[in-house]
GROMACS .gro file of C-alpha atoms in nm:
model
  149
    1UNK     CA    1  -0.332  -1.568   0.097
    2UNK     CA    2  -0.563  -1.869   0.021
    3UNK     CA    3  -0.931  -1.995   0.114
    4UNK     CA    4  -1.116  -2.304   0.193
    5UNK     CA    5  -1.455  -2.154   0.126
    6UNK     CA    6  -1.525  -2.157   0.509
    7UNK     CA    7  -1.142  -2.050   0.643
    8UNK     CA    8  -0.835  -1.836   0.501
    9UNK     CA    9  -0.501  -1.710   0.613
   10UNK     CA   10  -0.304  -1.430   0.475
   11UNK     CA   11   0.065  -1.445   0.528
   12UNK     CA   12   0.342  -1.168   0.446
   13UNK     CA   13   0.734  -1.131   0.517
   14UNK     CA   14   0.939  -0.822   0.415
   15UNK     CA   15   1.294  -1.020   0.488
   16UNK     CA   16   1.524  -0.691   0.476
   17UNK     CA   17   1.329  -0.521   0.785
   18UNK     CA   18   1.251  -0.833   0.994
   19UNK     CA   19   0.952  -0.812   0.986
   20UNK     CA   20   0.606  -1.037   0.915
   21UNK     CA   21   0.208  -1.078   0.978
   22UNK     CA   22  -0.009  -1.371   0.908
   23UNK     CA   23  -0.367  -1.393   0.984
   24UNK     CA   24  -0.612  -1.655   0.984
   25UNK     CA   25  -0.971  -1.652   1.014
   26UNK     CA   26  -1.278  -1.919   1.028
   27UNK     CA   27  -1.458  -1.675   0.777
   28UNK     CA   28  -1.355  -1.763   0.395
   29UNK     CA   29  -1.495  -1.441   0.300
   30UNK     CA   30  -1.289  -1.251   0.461
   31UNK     CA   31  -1.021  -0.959   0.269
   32UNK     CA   32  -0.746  -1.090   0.477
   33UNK     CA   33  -0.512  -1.004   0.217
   34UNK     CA   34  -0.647  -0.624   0.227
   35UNK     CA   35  -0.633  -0.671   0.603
   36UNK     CA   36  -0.233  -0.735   0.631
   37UNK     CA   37  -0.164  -0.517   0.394
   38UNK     CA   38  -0.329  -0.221   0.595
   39UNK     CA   39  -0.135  -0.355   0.898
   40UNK     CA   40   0.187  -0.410   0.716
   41UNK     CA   41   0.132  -0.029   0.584
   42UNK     CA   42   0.076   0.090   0.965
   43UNK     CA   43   0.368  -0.079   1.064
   44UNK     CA   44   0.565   0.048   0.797
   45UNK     CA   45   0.462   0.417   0.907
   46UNK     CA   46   0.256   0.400   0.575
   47UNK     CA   47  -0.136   0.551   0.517
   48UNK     CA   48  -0.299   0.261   0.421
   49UNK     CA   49  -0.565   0.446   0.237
   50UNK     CA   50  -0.255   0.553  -0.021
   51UNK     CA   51  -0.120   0.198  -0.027
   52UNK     CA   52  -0.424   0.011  -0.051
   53UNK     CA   53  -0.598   0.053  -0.410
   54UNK     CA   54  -0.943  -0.107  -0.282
   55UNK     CA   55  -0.928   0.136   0.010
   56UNK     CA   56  -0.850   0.447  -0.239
   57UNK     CA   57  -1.173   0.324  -0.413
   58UNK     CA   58  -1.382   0.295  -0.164
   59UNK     CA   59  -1.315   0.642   0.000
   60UNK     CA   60  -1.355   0.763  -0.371
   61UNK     CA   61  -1.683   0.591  -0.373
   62UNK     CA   62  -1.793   0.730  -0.029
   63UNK     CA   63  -1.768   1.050  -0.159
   64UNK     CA   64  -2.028   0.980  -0.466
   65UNK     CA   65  -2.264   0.793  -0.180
   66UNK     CA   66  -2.597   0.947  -0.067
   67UNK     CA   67  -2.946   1.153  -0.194
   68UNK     CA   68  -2.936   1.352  -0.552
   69UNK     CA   69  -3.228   1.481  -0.699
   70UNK     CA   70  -3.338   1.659  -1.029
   71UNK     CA   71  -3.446   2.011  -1.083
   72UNK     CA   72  -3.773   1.962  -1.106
   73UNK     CA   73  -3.758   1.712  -0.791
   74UNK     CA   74  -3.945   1.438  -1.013
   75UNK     CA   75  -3.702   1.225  -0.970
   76UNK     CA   76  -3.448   1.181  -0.605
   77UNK     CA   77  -3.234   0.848  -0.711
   78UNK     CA   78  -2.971   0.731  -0.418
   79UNK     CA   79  -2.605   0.607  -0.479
   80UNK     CA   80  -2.557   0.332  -0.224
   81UNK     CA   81  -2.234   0.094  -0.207
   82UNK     CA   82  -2.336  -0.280  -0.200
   83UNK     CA   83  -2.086  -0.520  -0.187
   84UNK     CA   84  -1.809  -0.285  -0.225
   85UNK     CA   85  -1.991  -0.142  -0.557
   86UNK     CA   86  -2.200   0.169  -0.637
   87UNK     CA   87  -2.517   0.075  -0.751
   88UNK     CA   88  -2.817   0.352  -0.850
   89UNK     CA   89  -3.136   0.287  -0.651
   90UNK     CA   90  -3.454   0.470  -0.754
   91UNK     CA   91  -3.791   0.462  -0.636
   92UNK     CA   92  -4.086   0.626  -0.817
   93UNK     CA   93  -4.470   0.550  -0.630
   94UNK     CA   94  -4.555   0.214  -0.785
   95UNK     CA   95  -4.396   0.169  -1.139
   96UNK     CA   96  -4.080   0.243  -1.092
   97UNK     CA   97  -3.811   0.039  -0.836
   98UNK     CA   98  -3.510   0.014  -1.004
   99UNK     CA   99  -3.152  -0.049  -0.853
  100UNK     CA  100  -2.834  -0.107  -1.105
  101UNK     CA  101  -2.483  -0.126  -1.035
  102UNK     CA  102  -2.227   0.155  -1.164
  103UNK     CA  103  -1.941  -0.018  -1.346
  104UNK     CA  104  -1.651   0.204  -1.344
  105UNK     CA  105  -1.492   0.297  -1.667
  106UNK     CA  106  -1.174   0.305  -1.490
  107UNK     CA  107  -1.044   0.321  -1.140
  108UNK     CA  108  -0.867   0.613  -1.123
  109UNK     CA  109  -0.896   0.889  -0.837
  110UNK     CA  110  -0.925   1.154  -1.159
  111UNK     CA  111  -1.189   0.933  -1.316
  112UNK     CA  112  -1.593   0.974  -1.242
  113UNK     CA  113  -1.687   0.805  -1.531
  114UNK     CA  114  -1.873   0.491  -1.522
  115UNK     CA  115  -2.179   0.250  -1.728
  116UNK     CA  116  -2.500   0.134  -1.612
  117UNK     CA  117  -2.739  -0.101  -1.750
  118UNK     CA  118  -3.083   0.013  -1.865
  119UNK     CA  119  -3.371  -0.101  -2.046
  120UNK     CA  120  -3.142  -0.335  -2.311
  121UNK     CA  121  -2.843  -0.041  -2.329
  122UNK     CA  122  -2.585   0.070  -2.182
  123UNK     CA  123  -2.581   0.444  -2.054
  124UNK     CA  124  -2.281   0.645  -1.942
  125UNK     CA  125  -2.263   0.802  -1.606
  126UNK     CA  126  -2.083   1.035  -1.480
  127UNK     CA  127  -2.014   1.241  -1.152
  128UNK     CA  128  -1.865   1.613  -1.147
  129UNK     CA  129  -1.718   1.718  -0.819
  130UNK     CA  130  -1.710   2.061  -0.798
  131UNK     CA  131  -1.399   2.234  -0.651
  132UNK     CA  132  -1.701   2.347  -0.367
  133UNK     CA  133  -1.794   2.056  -0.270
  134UNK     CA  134  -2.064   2.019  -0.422
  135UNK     CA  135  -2.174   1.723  -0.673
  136UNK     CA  136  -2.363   1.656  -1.009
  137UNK     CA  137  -2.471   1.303  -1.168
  138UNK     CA  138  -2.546   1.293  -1.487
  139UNK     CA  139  -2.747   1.039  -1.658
  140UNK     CA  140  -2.803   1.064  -2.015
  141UNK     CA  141  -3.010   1.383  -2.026
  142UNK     CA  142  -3.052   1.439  -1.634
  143UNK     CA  143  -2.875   1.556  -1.443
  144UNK     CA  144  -2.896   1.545  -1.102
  145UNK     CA  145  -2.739   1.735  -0.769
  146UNK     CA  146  -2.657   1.576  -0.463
  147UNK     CA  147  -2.854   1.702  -0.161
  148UNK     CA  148  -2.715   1.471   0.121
  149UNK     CA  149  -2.437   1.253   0.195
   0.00000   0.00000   0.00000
């Protein structure tokens, strides 16, 4: 796959079976590459959301997406994606508008773990599915519980 900033083409031959795609686009920022490969996986009789890493992620991340808020309901942060990223978006009255991306410790389906930036450190974060469904954040010492997707 390749770009010219304002085209790219993604191109992909599996010899043995016959078989090929290539795609091209007028759009440099395109995921072609992610594109064939979720094609090549379809033809192949393959779920691209096992095949794909990026689309493992992002499922993974769609499940951490949406309102939490903490016991008290002080405080009701959001997890959005942006840009294929989590980022923590909170809004308090007047003083307080802050939005920060989550940078995964790792990328693992097992792994909730990740770091944000705030005020000059950097703070864990960390998500806890529970086997009902339900879903904790914890920052520092809050913890909060999500109360819609």
């Amino acid at each position: 796959s390749g770009t010219t900033i304002v085209s790219g083409a993604y191109i992909a031959f599996i010899p043995e079976l016959n078989l090929g795609i290539a795609i091209e686009a007028n759009n440099g920022n395109a995921p072609l590459a992610m594109f064939g490969k979720a094609i090549l996986a379809i033809l192949l009789e393959k779920d691209p959301e096992v095949e794909i890493p990026f689309l493992q992620v992002q499922k993974k991340f769609g499940k951490l997406v949406g309102q939490y808020t903490s016991y008290s309901k002080i405080y009701s942060p959001k997890i959005i994606i942006k840009n294929g990223m989590l980022f923590y978006k909170l809004k308090v009255g007047n003083f307080i508008d802050k939005e920060a991306p989550l940078i995964p410790k790792n990328l693992t389906e097992e792994n909730n773990e990740f770091y944000m930036y705030n005020m000059g450190k950097i703070e864990p974060v960390k998500f806890i599915i529970h086997e009902s469904g339900d879903i904790n954040l914890l920052i520092e010492r809050n913890n909060f519980r999500k109360v819609r997707g």
